[in-house]
mmCIF file of C-alpha atoms and ligand atoms in Angstrom:
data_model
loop_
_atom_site.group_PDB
_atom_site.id
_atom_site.type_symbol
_atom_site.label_atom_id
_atom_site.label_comp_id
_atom_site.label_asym_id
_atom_site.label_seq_id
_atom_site.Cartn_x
_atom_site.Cartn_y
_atom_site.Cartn_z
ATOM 1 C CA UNK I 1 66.574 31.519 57.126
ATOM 2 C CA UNK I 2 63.623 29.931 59.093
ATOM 3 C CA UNK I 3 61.788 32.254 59.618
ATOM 4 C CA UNK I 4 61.224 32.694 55.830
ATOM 5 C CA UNK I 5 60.408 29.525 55.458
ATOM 6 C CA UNK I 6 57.022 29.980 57.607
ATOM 7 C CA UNK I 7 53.858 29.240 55.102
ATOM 8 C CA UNK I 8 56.325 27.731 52.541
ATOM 9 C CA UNK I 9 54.792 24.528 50.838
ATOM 10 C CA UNK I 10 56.931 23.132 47.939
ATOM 11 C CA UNK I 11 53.486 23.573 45.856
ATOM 12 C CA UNK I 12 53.489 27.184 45.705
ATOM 13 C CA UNK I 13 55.301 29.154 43.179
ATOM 14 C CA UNK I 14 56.758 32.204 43.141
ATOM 15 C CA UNK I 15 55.577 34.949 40.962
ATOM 16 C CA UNK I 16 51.665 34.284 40.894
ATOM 17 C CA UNK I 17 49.486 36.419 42.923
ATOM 18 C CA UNK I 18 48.174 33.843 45.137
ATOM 19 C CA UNK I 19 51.290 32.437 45.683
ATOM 20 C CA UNK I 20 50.345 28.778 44.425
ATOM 21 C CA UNK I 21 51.113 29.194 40.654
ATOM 22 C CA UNK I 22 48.749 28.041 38.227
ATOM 23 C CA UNK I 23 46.614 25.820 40.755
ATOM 24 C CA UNK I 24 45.948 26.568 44.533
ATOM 25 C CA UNK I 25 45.969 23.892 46.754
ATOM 26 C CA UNK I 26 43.505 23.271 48.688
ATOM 27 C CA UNK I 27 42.865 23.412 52.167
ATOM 28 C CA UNK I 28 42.774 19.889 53.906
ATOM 29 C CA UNK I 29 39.960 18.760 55.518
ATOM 30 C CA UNK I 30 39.649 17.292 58.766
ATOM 31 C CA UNK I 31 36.689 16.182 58.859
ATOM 32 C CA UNK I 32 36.448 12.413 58.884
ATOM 33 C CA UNK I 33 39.859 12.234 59.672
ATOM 34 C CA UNK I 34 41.834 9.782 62.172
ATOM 35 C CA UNK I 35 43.898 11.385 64.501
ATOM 36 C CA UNK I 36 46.131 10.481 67.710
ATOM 37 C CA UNK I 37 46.928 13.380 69.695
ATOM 38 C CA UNK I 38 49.055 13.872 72.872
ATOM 39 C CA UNK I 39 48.710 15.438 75.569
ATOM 40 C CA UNK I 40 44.877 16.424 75.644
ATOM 41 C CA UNK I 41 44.374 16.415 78.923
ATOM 42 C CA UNK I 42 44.744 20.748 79.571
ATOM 43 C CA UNK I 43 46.242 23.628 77.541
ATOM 44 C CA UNK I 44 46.701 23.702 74.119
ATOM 45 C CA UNK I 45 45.896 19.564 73.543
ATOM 46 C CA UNK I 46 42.817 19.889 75.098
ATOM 47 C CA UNK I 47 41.604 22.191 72.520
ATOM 48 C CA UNK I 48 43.048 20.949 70.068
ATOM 49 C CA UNK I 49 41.073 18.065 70.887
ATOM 50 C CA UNK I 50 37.806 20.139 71.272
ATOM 51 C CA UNK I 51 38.509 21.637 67.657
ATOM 52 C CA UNK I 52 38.794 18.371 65.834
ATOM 53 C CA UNK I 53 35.876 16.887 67.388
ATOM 54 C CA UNK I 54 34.050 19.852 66.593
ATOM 55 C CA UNK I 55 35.195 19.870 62.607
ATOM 56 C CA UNK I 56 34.052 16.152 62.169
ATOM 57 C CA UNK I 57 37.835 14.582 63.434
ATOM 58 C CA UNK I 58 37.879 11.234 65.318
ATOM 59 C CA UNK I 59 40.852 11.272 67.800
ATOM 60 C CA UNK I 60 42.765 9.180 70.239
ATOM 61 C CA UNK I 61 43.819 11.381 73.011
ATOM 62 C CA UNK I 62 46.218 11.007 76.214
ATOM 63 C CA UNK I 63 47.785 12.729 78.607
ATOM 64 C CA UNK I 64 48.310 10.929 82.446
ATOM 65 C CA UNK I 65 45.565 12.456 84.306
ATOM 66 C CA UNK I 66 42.431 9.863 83.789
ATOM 67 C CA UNK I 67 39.878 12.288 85.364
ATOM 68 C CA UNK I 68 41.118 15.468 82.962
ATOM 69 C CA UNK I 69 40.416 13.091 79.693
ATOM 70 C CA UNK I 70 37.312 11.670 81.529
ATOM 71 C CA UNK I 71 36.018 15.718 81.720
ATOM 72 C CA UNK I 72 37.493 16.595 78.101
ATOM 73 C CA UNK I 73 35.005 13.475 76.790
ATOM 74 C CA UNK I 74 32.426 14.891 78.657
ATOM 75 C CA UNK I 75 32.809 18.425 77.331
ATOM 76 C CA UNK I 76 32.364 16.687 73.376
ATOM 77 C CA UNK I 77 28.935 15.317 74.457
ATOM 78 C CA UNK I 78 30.512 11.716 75.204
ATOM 79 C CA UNK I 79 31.169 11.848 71.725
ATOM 80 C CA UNK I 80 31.850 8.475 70.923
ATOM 81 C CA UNK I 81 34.612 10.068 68.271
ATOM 82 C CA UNK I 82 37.175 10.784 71.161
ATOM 83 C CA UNK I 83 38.822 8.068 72.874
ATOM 84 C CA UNK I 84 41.040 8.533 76.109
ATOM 85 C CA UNK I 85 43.826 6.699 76.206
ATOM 86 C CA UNK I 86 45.611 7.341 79.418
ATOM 87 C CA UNK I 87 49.204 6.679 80.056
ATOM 88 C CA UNK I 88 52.828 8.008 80.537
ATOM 89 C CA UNK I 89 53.996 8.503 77.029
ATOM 90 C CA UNK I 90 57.441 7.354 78.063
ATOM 91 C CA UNK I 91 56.421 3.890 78.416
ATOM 92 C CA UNK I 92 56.578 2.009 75.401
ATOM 93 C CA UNK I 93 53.394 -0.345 75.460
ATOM 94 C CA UNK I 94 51.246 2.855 75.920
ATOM 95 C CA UNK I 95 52.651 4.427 72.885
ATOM 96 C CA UNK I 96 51.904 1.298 70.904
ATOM 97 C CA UNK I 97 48.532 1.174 72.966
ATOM 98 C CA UNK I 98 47.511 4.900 71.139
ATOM 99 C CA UNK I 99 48.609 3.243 68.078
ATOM 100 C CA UNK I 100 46.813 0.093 68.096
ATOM 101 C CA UNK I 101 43.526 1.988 69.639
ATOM 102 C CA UNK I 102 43.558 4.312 66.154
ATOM 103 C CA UNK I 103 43.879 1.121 63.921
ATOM 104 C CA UNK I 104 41.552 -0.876 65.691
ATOM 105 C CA UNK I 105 38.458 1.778 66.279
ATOM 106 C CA UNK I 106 39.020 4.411 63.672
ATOM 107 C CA UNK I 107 41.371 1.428 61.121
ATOM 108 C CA UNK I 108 44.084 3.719 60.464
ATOM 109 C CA UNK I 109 45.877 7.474 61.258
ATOM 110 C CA UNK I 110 45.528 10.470 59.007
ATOM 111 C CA UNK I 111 46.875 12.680 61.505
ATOM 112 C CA UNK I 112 49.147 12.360 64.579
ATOM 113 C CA UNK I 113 49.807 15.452 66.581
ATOM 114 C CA UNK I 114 52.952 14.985 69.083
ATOM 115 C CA UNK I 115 51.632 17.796 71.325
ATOM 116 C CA UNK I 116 52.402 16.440 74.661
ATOM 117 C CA UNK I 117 55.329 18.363 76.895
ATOM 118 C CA UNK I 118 57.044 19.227 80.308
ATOM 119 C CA UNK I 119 59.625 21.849 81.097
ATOM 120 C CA UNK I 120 61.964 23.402 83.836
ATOM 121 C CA UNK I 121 63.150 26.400 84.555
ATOM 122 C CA UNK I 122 67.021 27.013 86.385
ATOM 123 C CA UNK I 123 70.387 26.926 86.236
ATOM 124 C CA UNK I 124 71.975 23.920 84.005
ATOM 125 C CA UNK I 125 74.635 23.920 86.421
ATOM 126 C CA UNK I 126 72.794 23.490 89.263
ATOM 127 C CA UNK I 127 70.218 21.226 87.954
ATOM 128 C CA UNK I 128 70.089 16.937 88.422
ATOM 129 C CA UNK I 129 71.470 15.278 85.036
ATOM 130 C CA UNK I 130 67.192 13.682 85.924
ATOM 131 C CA UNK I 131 65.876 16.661 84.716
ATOM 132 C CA UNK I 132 68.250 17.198 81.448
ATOM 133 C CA UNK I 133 67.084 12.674 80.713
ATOM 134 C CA UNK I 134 63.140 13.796 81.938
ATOM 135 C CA UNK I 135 62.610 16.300 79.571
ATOM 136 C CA UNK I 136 64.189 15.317 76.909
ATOM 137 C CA UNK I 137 62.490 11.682 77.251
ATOM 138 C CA UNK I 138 59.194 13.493 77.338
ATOM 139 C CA UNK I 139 59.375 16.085 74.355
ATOM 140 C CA UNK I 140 61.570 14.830 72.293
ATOM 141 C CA UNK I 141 61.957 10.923 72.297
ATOM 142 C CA UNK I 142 58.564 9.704 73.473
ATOM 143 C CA UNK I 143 57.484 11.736 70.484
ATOM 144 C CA UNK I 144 59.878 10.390 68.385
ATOM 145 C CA UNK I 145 59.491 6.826 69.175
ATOM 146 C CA UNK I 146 55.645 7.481 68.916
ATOM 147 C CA UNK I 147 55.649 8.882 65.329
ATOM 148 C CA UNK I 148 57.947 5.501 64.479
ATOM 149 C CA UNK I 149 55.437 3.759 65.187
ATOM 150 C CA UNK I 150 52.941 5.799 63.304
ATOM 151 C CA UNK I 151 54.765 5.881 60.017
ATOM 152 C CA UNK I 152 53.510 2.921 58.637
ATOM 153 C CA UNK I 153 50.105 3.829 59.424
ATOM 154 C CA UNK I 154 50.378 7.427 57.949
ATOM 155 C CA UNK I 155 51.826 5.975 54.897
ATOM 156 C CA UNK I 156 48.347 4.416 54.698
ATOM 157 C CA UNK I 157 46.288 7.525 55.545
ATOM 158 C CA UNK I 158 44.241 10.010 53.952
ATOM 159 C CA UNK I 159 45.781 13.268 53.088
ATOM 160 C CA UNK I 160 48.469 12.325 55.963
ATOM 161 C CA UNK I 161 50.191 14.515 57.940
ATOM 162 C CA UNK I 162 52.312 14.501 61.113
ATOM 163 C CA UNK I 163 52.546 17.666 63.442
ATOM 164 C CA UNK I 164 55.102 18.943 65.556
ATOM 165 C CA UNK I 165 54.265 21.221 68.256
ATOM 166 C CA UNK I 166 57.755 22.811 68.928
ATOM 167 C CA UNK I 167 58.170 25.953 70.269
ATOM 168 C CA UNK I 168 60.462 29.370 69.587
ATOM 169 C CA UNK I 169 63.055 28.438 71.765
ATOM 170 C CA UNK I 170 63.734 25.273 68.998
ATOM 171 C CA UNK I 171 64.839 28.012 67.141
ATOM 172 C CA UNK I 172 67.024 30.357 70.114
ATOM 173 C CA UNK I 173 68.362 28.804 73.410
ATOM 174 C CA UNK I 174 67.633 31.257 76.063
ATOM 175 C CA UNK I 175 69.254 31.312 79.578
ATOM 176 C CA UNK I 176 67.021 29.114 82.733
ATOM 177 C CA UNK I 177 65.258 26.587 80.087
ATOM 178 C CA UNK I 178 68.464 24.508 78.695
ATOM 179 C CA UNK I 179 66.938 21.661 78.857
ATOM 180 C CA UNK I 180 63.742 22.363 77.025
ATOM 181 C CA UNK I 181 65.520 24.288 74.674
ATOM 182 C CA UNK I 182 67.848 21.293 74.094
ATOM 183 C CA UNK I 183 64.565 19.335 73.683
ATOM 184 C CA UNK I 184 62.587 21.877 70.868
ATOM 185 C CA UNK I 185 66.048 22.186 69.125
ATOM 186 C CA UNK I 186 66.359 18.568 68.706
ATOM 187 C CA UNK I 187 63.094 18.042 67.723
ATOM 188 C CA UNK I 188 63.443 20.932 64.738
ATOM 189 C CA UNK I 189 66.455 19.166 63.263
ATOM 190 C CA UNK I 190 64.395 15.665 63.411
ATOM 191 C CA UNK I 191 61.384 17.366 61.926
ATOM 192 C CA UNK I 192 63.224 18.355 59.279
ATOM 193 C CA UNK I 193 65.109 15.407 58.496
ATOM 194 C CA UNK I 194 61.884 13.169 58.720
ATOM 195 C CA UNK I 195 59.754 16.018 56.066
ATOM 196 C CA UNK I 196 62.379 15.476 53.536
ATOM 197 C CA UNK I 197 62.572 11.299 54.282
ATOM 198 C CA UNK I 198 58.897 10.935 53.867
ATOM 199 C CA UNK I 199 58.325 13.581 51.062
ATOM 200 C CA UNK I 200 58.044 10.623 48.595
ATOM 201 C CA UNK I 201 54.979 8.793 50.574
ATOM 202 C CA UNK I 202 52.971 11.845 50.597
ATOM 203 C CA UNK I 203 53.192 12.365 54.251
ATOM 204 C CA UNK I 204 53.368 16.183 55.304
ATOM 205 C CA UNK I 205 55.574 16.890 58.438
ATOM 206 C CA UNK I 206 54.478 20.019 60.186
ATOM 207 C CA UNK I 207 56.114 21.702 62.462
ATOM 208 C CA UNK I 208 54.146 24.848 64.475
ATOM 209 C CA UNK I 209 56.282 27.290 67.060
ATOM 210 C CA UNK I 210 54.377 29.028 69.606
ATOM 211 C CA UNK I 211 55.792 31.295 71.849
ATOM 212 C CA UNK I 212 54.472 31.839 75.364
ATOM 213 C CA UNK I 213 50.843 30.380 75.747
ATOM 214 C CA UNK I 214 48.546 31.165 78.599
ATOM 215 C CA UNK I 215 48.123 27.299 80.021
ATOM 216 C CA UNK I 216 49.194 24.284 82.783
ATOM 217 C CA UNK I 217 53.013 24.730 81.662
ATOM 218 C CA UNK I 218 54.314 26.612 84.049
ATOM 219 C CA UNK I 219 52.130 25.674 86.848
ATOM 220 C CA UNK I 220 53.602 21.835 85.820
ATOM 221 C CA UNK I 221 57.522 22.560 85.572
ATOM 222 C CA UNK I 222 59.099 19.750 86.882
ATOM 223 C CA UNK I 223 61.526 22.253 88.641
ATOM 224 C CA UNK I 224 61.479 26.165 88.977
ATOM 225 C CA UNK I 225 63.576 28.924 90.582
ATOM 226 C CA UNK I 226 61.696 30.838 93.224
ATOM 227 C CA UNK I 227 63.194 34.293 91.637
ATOM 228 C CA UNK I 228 60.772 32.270 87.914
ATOM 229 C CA UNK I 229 58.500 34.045 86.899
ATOM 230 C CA UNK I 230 56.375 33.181 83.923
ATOM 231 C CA UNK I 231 56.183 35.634 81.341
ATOM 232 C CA UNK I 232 52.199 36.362 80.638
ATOM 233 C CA UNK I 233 53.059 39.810 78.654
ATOM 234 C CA UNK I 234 52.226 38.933 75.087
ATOM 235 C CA UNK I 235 51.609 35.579 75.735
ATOM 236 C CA UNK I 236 48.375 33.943 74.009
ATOM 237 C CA UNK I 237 45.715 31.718 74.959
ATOM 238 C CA UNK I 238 45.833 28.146 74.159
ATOM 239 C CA UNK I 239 42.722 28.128 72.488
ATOM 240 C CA UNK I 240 43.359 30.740 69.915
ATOM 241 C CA UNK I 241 46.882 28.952 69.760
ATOM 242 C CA UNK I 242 45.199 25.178 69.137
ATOM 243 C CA UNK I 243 43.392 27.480 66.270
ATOM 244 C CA UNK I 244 46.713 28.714 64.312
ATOM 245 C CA UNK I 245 47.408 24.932 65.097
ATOM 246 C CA UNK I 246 44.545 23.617 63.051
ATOM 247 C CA UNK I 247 45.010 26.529 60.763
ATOM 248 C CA UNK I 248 48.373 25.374 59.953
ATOM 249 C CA UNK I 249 47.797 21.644 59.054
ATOM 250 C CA UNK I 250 45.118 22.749 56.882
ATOM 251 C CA UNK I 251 46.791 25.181 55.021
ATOM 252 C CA UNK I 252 49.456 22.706 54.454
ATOM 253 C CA UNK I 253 51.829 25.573 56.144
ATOM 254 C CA UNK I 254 54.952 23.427 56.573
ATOM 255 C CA UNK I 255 56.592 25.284 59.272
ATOM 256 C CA UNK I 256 54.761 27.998 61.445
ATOM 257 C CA UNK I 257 56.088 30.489 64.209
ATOM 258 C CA UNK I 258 52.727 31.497 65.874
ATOM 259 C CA UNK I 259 53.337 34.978 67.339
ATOM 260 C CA UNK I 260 54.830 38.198 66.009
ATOM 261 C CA UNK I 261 56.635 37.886 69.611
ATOM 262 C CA UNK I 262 58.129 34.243 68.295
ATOM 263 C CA UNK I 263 58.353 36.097 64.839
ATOM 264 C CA UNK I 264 60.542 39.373 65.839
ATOM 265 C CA UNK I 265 62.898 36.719 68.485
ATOM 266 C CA UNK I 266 63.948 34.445 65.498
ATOM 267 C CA UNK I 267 64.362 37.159 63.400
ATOM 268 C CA UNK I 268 66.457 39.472 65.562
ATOM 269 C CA UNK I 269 68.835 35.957 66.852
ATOM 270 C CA UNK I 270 69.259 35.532 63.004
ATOM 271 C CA UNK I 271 70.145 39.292 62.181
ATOM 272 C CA UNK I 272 72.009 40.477 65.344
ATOM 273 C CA UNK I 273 73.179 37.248 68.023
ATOM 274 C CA UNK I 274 74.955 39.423 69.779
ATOM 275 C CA UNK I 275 72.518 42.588 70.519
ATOM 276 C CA UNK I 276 70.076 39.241 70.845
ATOM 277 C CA UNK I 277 72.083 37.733 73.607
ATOM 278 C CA UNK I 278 72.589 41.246 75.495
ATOM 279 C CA UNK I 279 68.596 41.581 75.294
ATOM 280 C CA UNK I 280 67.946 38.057 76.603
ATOM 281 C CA UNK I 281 70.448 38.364 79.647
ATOM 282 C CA UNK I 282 68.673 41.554 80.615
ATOM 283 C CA UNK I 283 65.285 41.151 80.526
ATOM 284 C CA UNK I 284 65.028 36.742 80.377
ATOM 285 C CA UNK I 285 67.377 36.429 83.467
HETATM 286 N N1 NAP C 301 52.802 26.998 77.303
HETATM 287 C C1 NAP C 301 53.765 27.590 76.586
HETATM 288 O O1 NAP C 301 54.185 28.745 76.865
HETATM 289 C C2 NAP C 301 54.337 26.883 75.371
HETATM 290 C C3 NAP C 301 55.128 27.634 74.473
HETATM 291 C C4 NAP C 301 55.675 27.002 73.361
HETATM 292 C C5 NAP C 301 55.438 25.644 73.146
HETATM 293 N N2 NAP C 301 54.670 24.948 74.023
HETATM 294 C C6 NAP C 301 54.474 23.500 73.778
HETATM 295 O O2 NAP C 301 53.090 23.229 73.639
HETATM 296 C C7 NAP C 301 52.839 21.868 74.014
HETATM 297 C C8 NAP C 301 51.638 21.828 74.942
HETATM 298 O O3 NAP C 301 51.915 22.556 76.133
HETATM 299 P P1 NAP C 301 50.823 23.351 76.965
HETATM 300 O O4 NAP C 301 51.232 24.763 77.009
HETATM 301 O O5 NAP C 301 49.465 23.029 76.489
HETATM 302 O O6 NAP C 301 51.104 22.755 78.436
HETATM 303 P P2 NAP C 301 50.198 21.921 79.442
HETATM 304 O O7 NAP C 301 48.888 22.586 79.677
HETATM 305 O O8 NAP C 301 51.075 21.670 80.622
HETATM 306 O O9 NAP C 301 49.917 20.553 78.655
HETATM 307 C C9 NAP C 301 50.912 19.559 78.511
HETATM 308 C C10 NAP C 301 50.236 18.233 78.180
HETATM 309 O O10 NAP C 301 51.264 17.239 78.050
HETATM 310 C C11 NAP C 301 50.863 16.093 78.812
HETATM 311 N N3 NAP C 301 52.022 15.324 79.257
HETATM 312 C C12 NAP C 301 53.126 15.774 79.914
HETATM 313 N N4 NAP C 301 53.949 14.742 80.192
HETATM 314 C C13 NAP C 301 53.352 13.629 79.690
HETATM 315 C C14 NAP C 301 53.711 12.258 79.671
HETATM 316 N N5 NAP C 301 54.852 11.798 80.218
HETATM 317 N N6 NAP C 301 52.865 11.379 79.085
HETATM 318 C C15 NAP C 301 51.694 11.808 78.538
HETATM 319 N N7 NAP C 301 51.306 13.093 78.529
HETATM 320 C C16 NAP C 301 52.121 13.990 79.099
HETATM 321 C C17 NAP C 301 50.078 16.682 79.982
HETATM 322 O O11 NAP C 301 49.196 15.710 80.528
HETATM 323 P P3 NAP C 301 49.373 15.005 81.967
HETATM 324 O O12 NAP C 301 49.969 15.999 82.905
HETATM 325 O O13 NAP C 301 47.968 14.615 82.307
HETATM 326 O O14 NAP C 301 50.245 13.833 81.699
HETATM 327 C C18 NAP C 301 49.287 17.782 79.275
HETATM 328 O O15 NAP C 301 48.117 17.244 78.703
HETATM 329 C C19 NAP C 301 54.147 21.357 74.641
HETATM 330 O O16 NAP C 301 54.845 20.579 73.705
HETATM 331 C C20 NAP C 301 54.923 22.627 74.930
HETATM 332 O O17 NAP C 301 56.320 22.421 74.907
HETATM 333 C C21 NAP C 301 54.104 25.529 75.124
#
């Protein structure tokens, strides 16, 4: 089940006390590293972003809002290690624009972190087939295309590794979010499919889950019921999430649910659908 996969690495062995068999395997570092990172421009990017500048990371960042990356470059000191990239990650020549940028001022990617994402939140039934095509173009095939293009590079990289950032519901469709849910799900199957494709290059696919996070999303659905509300009970801060973030690509931790919240939801839709279901249609409707 997934959620026993969380903190598996096919280099640890069962049976020794640290969990890594004879050898442990150490954690990556990330400083000196070349990273391209969407969606930096607020919530969980942005610190991500602050984090890796601050462990020694150069990064190529985006996100559509010029002025937000102009004030996250100012918040690193004008540190000539980030560069903003601005754009609309559905456009092709600005995904090969974060691309080239990496190889030409850093020469090459260790790291790409497909971070960037929109939601909604309604009925499917009543919704425009635009918003089903928006999101999914947004978190799951911009990202996709965009790590395409990165593969060759990564191939090339130090210590590479792609990350994910997916979310719980990749892992249980809940009722008013069919499209994003659509959108995580698809991009857990890919993620898996592409960890086992590149296992022989050395390239580590990531993938990290976290549940509600205290940031722009809501405040940026593309489309919301009045009756919405979004859920802050439990829900963390994006900081402390960009942290389990970081956490997780240095620990090599191959896939990564980030709250007990996310932990106890898998879980339960696993064990009991049904009594899952009931739970969701009372208190998620
Ligand atoms: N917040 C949550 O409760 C939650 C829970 C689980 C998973 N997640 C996932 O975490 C990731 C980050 O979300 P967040 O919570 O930090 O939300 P956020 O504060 O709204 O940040 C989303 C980022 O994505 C960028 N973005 C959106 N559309 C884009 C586009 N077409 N081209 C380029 N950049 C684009 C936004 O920048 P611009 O607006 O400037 O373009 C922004 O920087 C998303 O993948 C989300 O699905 C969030």
């Amino acid at each position: 089940m997934a959620i026993f996969l969380e903190n598996f690495h096919p280099a640890k062995k069962h049976g020794s006390k640290s969990g890594y068999g004879e050898h442990v395997v150490a954690s990556r570092n990330l400083c000196g590293k070349r990273v391209v990172l969407t969606g930096a421009s607020s919530g969980i990017g942005w610190y991500l972003a602050t984090q890796l500048i601050g462990m020694g990371a150069s990064v190529v960042v985006d996100g559509r809002r010029e002025e937000r990356l102009q004030q996250l470059r100012l918040s690193v000191g004008n540190s000539k290690k980030l560069i903003a990239v601005p754009g609309d990650l559905c456009e092709g020549h600005h995904r090969a624009d974060l691309i080239n940028t990496a190889v030409k001022q850093f020469g090459g990617i260790d790291l790409l972190i497909n971070n960037a994402g929109i939601g909604a939140i309604g009925s499917f039934e009543q919704a425009s087939p635009e918003r089903l095509r928006q999101i999914l173009e947004v978190d799951f095939f911009a990202a996709a295309e965009l790590t395409r293009l990165a593969i060759p590079q990564l191939k090339k990289g130090n210590e590479p590794v792609l990350c994910n950032v997916n979310s719980v519901l990749g892992y249980r469709g809940v009722p008013g979010k069919s499209e994003y849910c659509a959108a995580k799900f698809a991009m857990r199957g890919w993620t898996e499919s592409l960890r086992l494709e590149l296992r022989s290059s050395g390239v580590d696919v990531v993938a990290v889950s976290p549940s509600t996070t205290r940031s722009e999303f809501f405040s940026s659905l593309i489309q919301t019921d009045s009756s919405a509300q979004s859920a802050s009970l439990g829900s963390q801060s994006a900081e402390k999430v960009a942290k389990s973030i970081i956490k997780a690509i240095r620990r090599r931790h191959l896939d990564s649910i980030l709250s007990p919240g996310g932990k106890a939801l898998v879980w339960l839709s696993q064990m009991l659908p049904r009594v899952t279901d009931s739970l969701l249609l009372r208190y998620a409707t």
